[in-house]
Short mmCIF file of C-alpha atoms (C1' of nucleotides) and ligand atoms in Angstrom, two decimals:
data_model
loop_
_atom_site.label_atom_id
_atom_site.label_comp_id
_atom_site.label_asym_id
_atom_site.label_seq_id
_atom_site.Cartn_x
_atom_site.Cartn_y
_atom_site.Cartn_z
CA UNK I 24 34.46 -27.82 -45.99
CA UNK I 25 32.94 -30.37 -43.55
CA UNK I 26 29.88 -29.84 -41.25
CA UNK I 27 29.64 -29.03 -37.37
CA UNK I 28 28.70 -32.70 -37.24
CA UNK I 29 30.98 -34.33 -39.61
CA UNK I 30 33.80 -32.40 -37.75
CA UNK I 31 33.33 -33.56 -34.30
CA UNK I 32 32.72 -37.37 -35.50
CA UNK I 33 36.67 -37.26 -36.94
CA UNK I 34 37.90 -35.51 -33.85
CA UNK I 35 36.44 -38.02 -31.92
CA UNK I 36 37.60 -41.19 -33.50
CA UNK I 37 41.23 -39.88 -34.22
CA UNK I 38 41.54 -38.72 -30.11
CA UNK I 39 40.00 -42.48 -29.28
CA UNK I 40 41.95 -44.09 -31.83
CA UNK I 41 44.94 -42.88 -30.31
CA UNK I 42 43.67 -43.69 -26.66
CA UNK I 43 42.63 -47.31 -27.50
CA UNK I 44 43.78 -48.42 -31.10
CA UNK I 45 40.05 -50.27 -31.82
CA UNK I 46 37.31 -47.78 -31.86
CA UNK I 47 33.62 -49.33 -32.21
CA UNK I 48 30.74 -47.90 -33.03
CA UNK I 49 29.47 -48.38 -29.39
CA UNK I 50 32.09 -46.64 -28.18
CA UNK I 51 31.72 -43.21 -30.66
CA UNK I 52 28.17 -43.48 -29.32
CA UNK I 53 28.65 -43.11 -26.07
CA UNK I 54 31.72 -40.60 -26.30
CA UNK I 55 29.47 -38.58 -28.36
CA UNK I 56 26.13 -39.17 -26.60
CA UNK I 57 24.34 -40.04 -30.19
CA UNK I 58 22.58 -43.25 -30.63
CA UNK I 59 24.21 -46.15 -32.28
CA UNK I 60 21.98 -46.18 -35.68
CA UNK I 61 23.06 -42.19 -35.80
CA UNK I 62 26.38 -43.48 -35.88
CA UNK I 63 26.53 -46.12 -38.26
CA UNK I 64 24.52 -43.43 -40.59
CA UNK I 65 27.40 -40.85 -40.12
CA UNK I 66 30.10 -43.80 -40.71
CA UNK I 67 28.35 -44.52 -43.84
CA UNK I 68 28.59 -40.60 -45.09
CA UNK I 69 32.20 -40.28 -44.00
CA UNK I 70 33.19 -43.73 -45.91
CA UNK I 71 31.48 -41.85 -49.39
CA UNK I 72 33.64 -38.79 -48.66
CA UNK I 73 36.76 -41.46 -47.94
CA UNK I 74 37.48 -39.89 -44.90
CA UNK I 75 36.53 -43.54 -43.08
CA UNK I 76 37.57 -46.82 -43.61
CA UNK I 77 33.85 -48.71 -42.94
CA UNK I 78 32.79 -52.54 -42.90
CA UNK I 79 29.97 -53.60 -41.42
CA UNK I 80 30.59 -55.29 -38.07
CA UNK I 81 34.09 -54.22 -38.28
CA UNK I 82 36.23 -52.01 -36.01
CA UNK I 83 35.38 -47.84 -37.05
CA UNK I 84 38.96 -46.46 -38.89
CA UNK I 85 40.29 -43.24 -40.40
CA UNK I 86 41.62 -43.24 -43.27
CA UNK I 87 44.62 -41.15 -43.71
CA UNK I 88 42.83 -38.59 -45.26
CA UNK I 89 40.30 -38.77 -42.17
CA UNK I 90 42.96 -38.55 -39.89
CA UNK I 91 44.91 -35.56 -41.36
CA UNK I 92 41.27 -33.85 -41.47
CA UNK I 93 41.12 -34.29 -37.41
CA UNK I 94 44.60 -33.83 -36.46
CA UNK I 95 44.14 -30.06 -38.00
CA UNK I 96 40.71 -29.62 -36.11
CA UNK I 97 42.91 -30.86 -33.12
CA UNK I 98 45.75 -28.13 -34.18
CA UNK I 99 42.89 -25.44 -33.86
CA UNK I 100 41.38 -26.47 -30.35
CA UNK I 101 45.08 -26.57 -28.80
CA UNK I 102 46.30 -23.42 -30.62
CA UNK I 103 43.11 -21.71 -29.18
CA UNK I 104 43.44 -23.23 -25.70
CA UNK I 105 47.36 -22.10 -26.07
CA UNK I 106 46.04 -18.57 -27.55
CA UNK I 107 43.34 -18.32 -24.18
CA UNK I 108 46.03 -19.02 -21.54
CA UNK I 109 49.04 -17.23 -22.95
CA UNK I 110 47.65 -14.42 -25.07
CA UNK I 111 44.26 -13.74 -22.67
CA UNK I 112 45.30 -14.47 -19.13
CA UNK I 113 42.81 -17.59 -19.01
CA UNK I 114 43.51 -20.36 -16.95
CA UNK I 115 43.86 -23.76 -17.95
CA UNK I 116 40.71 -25.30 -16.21
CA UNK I 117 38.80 -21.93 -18.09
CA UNK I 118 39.45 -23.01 -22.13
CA UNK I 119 38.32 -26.05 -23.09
CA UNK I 120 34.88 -24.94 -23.59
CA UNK I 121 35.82 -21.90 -25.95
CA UNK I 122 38.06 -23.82 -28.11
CA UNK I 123 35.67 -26.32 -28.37
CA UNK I 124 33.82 -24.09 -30.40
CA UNK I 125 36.98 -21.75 -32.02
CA UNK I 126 38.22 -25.26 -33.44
CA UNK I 127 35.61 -25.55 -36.09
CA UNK I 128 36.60 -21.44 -37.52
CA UNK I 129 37.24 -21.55 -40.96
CA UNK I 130 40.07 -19.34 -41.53
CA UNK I 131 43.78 -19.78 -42.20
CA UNK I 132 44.95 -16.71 -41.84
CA UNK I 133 43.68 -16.23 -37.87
CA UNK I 134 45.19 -19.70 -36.75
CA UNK I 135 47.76 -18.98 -38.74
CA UNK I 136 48.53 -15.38 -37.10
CA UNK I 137 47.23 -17.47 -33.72
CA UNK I 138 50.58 -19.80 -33.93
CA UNK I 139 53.47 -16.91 -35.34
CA UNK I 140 52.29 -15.06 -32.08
CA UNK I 141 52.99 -17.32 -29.90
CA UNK I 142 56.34 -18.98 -31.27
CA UNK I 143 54.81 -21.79 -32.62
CA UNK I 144 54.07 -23.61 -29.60
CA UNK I 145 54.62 -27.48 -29.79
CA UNK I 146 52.32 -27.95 -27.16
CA UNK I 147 48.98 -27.01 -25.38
CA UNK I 148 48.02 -25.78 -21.83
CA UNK I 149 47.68 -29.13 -21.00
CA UNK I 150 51.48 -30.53 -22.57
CA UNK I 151 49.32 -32.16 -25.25
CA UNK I 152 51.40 -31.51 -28.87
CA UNK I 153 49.78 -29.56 -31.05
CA UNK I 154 49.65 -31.66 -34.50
CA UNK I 155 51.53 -29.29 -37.48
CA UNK I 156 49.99 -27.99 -40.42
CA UNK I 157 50.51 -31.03 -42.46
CA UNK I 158 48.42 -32.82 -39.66
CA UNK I 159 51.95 -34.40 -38.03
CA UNK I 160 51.77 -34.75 -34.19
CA UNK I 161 54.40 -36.02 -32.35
CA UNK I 162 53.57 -37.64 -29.15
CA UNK I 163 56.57 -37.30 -26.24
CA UNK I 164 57.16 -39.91 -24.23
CA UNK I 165 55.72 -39.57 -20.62
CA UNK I 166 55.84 -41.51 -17.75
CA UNK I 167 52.94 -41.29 -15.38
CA UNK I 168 53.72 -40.03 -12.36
CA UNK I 169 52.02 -43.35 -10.19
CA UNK I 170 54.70 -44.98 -12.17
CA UNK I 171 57.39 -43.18 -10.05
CA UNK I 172 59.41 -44.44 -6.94
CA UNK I 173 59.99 -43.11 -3.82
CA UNK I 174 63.45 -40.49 -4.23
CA UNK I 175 62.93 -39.63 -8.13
CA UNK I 176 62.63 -36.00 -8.78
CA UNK I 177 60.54 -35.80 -11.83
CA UNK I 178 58.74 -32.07 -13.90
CA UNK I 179 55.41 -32.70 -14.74
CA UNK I 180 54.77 -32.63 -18.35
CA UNK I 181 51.22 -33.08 -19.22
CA UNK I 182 47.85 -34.03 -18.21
CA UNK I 183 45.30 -36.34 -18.86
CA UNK I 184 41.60 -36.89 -19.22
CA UNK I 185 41.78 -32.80 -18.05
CA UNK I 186 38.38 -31.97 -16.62
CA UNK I 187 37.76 -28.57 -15.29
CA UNK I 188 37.90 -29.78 -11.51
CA UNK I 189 40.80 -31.95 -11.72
CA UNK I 190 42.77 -28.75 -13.00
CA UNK I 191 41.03 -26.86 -10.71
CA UNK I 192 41.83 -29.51 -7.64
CA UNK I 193 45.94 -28.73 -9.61
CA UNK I 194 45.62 -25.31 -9.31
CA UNK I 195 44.43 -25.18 -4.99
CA UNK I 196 47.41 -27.89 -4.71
CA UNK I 197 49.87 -25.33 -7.10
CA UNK I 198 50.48 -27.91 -9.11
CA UNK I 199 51.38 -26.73 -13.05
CA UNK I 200 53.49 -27.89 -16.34
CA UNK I 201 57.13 -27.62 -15.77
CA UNK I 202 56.97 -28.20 -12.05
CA UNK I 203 59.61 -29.99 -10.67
CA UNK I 204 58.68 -32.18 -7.47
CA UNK I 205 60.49 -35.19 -5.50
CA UNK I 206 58.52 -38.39 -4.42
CA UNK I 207 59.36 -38.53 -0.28
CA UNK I 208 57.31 -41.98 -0.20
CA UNK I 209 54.64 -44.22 -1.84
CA UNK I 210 51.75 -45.71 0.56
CA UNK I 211 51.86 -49.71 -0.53
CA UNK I 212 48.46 -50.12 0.73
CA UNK I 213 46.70 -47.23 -1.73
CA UNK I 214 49.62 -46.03 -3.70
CA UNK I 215 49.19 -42.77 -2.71
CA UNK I 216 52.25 -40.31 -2.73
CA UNK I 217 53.67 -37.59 -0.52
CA UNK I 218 55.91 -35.40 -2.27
CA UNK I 219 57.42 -31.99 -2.03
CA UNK I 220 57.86 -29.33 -4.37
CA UNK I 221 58.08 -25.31 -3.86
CA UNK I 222 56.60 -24.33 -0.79
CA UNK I 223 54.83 -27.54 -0.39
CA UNK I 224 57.13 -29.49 1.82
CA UNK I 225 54.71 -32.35 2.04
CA UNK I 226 51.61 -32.92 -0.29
CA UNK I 227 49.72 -35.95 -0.45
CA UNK I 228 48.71 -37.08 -3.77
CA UNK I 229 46.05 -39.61 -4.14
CA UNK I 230 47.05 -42.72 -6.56
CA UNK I 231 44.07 -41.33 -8.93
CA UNK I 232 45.55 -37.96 -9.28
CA UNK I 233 49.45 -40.04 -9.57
CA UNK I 234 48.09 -41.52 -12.43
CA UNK I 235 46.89 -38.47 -14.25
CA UNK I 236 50.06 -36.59 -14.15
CA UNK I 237 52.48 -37.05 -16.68
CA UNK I 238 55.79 -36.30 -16.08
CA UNK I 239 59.70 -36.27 -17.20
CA UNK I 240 61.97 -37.92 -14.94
CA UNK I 241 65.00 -35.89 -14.62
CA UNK E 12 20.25 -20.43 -27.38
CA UNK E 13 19.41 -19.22 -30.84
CA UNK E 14 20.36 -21.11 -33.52
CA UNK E 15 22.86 -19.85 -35.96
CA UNK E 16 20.28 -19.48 -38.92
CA UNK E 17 17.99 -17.45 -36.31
CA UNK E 18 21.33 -15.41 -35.12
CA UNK E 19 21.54 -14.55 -38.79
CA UNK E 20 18.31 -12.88 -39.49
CA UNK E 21 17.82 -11.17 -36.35
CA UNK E 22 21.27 -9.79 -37.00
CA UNK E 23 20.39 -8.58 -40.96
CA UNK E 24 17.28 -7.59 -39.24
CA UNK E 25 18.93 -5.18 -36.77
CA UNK E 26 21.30 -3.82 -39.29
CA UNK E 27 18.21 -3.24 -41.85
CA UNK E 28 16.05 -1.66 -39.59
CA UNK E 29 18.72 1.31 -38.76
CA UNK E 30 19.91 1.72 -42.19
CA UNK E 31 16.08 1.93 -43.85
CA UNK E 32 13.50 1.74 -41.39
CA UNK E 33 10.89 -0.54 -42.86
CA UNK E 34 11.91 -4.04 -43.49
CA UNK E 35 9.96 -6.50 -45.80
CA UNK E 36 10.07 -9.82 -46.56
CA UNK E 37 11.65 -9.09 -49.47
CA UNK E 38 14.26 -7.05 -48.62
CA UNK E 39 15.25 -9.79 -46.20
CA UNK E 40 15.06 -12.72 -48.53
CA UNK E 41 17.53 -10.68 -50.96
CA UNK E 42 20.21 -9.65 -48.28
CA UNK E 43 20.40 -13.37 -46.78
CA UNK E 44 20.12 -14.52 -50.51
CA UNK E 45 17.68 -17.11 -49.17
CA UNK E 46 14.01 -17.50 -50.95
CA UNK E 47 10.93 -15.48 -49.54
CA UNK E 48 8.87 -18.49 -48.68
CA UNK E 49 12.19 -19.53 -46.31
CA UNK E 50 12.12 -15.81 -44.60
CA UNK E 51 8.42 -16.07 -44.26
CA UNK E 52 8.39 -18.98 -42.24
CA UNK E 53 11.51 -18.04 -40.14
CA UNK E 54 9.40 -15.11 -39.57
CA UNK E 55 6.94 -17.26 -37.57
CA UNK E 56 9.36 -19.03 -35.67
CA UNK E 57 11.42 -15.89 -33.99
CA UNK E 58 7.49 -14.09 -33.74
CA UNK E 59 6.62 -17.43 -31.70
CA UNK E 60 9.80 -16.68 -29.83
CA UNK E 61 8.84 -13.44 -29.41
CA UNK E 62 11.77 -11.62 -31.36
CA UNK E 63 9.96 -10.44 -34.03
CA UNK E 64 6.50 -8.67 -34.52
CA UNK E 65 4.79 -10.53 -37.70
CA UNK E 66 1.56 -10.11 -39.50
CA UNK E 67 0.96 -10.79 -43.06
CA UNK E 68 1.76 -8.53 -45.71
CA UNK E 69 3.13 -5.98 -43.31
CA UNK E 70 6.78 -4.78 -42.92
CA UNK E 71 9.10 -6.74 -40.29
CA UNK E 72 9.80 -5.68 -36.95
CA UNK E 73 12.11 -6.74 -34.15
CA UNK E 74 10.51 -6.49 -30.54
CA UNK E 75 12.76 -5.12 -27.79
CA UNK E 76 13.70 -8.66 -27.17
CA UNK E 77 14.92 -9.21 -30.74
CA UNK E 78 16.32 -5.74 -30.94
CA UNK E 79 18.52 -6.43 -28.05
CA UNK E 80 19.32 -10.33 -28.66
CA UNK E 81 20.53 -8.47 -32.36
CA UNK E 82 23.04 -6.06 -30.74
CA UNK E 83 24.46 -8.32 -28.49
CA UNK E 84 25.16 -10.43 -31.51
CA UNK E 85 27.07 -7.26 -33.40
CA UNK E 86 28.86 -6.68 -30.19
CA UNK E 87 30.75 -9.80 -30.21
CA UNK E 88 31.16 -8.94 -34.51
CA UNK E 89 32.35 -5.78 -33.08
CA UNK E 90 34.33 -6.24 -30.27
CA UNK E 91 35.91 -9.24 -32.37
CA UNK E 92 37.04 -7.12 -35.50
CA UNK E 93 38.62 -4.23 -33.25
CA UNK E 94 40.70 -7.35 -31.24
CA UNK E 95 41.64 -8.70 -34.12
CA UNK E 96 43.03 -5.37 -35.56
CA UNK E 97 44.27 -4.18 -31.97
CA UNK E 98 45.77 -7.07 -30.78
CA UNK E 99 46.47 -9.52 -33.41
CA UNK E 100 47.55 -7.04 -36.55
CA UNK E 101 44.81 -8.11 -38.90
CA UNK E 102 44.23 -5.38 -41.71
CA UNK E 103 41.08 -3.29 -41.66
CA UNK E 104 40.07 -4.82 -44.64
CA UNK E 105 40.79 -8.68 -43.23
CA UNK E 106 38.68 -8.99 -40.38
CA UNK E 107 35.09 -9.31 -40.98
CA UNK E 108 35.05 -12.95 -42.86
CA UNK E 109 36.60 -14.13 -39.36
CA UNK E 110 33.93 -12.02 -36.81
CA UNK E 111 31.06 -13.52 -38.78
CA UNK E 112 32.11 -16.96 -37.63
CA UNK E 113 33.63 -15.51 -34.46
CA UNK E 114 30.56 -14.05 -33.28
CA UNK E 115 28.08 -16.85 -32.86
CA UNK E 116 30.59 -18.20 -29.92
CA UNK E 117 28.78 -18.72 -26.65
CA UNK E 118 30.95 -18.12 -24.05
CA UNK E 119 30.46 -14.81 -22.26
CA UNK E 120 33.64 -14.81 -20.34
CA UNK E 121 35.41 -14.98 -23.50
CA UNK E 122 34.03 -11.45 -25.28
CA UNK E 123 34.37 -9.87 -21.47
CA UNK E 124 37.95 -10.26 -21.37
CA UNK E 125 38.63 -9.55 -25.02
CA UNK E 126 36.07 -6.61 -24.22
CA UNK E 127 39.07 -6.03 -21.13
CA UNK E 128 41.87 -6.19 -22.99
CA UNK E 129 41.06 -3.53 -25.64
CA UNK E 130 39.71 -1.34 -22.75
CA UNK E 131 36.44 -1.13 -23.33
CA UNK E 132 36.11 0.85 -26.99
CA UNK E 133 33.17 2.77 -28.23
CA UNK E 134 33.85 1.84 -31.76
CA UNK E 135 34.81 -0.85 -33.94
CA UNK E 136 37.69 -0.52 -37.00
CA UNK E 137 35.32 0.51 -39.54
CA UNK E 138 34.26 3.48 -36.61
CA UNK E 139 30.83 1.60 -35.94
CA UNK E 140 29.32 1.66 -32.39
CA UNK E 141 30.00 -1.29 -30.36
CA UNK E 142 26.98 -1.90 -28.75
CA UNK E 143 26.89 -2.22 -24.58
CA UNK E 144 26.72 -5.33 -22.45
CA UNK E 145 23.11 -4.31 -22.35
CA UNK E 146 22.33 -4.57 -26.28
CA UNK E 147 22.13 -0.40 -26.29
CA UNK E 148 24.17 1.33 -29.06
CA UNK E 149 25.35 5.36 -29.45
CA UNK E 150 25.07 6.38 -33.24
CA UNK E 151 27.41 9.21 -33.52
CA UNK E 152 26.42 12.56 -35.59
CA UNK E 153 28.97 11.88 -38.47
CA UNK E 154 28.45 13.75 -41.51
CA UNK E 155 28.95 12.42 -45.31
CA UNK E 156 32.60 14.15 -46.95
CA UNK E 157 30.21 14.20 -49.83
CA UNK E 158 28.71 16.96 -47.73
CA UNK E 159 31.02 19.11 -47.01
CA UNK E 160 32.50 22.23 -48.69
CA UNK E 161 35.63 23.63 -50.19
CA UNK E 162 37.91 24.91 -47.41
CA UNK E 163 36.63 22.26 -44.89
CA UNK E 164 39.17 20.60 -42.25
CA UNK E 165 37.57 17.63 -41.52
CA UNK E 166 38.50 14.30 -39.43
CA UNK E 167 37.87 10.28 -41.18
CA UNK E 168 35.08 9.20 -38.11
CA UNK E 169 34.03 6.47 -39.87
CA UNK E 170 33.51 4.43 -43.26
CA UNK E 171 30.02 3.15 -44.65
CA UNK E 172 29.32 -0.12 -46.15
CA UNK E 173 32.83 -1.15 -45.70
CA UNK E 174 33.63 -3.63 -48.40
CA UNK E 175 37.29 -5.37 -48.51
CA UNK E 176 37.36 -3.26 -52.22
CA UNK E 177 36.85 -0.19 -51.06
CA UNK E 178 39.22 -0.71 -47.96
CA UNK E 179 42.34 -1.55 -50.11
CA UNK E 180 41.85 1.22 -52.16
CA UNK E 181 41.54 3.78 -49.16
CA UNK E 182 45.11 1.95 -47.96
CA UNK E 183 46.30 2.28 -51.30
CA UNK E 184 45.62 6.09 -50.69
CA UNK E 185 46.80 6.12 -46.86
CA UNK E 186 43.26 6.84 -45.50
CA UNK E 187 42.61 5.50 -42.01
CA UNK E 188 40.27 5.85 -39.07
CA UNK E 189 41.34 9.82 -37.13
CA UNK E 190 43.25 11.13 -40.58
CA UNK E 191 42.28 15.02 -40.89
CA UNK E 192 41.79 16.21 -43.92
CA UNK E 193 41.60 19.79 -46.20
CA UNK E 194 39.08 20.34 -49.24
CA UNK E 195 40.77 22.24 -51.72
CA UNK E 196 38.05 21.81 -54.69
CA UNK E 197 34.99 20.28 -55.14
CA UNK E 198 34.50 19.70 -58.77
CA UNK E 199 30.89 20.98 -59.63
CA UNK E 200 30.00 18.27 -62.35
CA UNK E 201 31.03 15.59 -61.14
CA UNK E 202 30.94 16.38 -57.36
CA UNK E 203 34.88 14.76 -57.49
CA UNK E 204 37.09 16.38 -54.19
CA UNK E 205 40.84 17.25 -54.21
CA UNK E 206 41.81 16.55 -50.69
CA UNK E 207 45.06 17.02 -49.13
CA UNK E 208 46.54 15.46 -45.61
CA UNK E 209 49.90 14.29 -44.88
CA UNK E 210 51.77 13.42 -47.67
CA UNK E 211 48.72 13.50 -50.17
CA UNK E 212 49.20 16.97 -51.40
CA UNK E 213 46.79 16.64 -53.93
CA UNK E 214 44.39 13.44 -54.10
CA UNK E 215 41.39 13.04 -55.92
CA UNK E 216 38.42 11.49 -54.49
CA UNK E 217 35.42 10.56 -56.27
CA UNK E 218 31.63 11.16 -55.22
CA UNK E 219 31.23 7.71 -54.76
CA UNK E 220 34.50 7.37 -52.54
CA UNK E 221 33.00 10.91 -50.70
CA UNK E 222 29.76 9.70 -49.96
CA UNK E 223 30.90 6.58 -48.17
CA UNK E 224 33.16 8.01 -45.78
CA UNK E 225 31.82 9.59 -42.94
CA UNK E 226 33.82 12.39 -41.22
CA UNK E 227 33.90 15.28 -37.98
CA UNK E 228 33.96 18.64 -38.90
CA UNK E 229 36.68 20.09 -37.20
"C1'" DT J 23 -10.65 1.61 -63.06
"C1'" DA J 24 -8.62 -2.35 -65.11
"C1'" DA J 25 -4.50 -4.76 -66.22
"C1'" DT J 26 -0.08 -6.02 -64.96
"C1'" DT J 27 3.80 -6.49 -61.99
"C1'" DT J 28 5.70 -7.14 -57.57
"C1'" DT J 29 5.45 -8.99 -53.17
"C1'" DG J 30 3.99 -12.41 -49.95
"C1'" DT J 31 1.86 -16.83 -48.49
"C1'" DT J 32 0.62 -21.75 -48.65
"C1'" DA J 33 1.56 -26.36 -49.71
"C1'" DG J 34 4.55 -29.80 -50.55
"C1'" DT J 35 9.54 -31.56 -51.23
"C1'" DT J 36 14.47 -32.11 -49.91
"C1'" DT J 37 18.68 -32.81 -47.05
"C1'" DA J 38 21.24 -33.18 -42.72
"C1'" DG J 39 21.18 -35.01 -38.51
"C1'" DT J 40 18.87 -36.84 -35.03
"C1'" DC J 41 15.60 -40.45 -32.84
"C1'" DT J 42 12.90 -45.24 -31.66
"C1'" DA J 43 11.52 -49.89 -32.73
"C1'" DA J 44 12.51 -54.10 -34.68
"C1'" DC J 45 15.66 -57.27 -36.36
"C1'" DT J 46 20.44 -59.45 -37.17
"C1'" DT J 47 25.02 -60.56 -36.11
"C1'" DT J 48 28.61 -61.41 -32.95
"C1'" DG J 49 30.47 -62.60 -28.57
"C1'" DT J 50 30.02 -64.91 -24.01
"C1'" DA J 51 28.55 -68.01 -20.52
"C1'" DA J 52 26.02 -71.83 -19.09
"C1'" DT V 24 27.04 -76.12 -28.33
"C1'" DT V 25 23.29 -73.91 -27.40
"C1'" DA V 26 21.17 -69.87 -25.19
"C1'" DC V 27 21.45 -65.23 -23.93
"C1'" DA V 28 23.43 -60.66 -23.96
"C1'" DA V 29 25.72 -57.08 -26.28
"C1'" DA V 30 26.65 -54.70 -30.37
"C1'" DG V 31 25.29 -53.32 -34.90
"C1'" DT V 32 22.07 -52.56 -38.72
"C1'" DT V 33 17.73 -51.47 -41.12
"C1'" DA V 34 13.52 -49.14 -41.54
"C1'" DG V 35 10.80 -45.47 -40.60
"C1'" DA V 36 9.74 -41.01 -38.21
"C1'" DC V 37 10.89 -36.27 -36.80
"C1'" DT V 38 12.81 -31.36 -36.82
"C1'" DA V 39 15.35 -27.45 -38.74
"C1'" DA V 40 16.25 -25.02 -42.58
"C1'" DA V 41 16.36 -24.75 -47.03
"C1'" DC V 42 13.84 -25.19 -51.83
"C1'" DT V 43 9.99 -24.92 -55.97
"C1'" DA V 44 5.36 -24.41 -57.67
"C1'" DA V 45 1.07 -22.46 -57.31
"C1'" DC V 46 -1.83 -19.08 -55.67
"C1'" DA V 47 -3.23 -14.53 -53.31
"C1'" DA V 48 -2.68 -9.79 -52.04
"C1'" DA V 49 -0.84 -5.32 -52.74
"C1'" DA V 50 1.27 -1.90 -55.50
"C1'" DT V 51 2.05 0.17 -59.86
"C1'" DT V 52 1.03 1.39 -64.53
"C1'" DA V 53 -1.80 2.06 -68.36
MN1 MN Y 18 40.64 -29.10 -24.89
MN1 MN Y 19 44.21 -29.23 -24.20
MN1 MN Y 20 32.03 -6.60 -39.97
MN1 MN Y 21 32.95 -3.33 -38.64
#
DNA sequence: TAATTTTGTTAGTTTAGTCTAACTTTGTAA
DNA sequence: TTACAAAGTTAGACTAAACTAACAAAATTA
């Protein structure tokens, strides 16, 4: 239906959409590591399919259209990473890549047989939600964890901005989804955290890693 | 590395080479429905690449380089229509649609575990040889059931240009992959078999159906 | 062998998606 | 409030992969 191209423009501007509300066309740019003119070009194609709201000068938007579009590339990537981790034995620092690439398959029947295997997940390896097939995603509410005080006992839920050696720095610290830790104290001077969870009587957490751990507080 | 235009002739190279030996321009330019003057100059490209041996007006040739850079591409095909069957519960006749998409993925980690889980098979779900890790590919000795003779036990090894046609109508008949066989008559003028295995006491096969399944004599 | 058909090549055009260079608009700071 | 910087657009060029039209070579038929 849409190009390679055309695809990876809408997943971009719905996933920075939802991280900053206004997305310019500097920012696609540089999140996409295409030159500005390239990008006002491609916002000009997507407007004639009406899959982008575009004004000059203005503010890049999807329409609703657009974003329905993206949300169901989303679906694919997270289905796939979901697929990799729970179907293949691959770990969540290992799928990104691959479903980088599975995401654009055109076929409804695989992602369909993809999501009845696994119980229709509602979310990803990484507790993001997997948008529905109508292109509905519901986003839980998270706390991050550098938001936390010393004593609460909180499960971690999700993370964020997940590159391969921050979930590989998780995985030498044991640190998964659905782990349930307590703070034991919060440095005032870096905000840094020692906690304790399983085996791991005393961990210290660095405020940068605090606040890319989303958790529940229970 | 190659492009997914490139992937696609060397591929419908490969596969041409094996089933007729000499490959023109023409042939090509009818099988990827794309016009000579296009196959011609992709032509130059993979010989300046080094896939391909060109030279005007003669046939087309793959180099060892192209020859193996082709099987490693119907590998991952392969590999991907027997996981889909194996571990997902795709249909015979569903599968190929999604490996020709599925098997331009980069990612060799990915076709080595799926490679894993299935335990390493010789043989795809149509009984085609999956090529090795190394591009090098067994073609078993399978004869035609066209071939053989009233009184024959024989053993389905394999089916030949496997369409999603002629793979309903050999489930509509219960014929799969290892079902033996007995010839009770070949009709001489129309070279029509009565088979019989399992249930099938008494099923009719035409020459066409006979010549494009390939069995073991048993 | 000569004529005709089929096959293949060359030359030039098109579209998608990228780029650089030059210019314009908008936002910010003196 | 003017000057400068940042962001955005326009114009023009390039590459990959397709096409058509015209021509050339090879194969087939008469
Ligand atoms: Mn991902
Ligand atoms: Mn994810
Ligand atoms: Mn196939
Ligand atoms: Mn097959």
């Amino acid at each position: 239906m849409y190009s390679l191209a055309e695809e990876n423009y809408l997943k971009a501007l719905f996933s920075m959409s939802n991280d900053k509300g206004e997305v310019n066309v500097n920012d696609l740019s540089k999140r996409l590591d295409i030159k500005m003119p390239t990008v006002t070009s491609m916002m000009k194609k997507l407007a004639a399919k009406t899959l982008v709201h575009y004004e000059r000068y203005k503010p890049l938007k999807l329409t609703e259209k657009g974003r329905i579009e993206a949300a169901l590339i989303i679906r694919k990537h997270r289905l796939t990473e979901m697929y990799l981790v729970e179907k293949m034995g691959f770990g969540w620092e290992q799928v990104h890549e691959i479903a980088e690439q599975m995401e654009h398959i055109q076929s409804p029947e695989f992602f369909a047989k993809m999501d009845e295997l696994l119980g229709y997940p509602k979310f990803d390896p990484h507790g993001s939600p997997i948008p529905d097939k109508k292109g509905r995603m519901i986003w839980a509410t998270y706390s991050k964890l550098s938001e936390c005080r010393q004593g609460d006992i909180v499960k971690i839920a999700a993370v964020v901005n997940t590159s391969d050696e921050f979930l590989r720095f998780l995985n030498s610290r044991e640190i998964h989804l659905g782990l349930e830790m307590k703070i034991k104290s919060v440095e005032s001077f870096d905000n840094s955290m020692v906690v304790n969870y399983d085996k791991h009587l005393s961990e210290m957490l660095s405020h940068t890693v605090c606040e890319r751990l989303l958790v529940e507080k229970i």
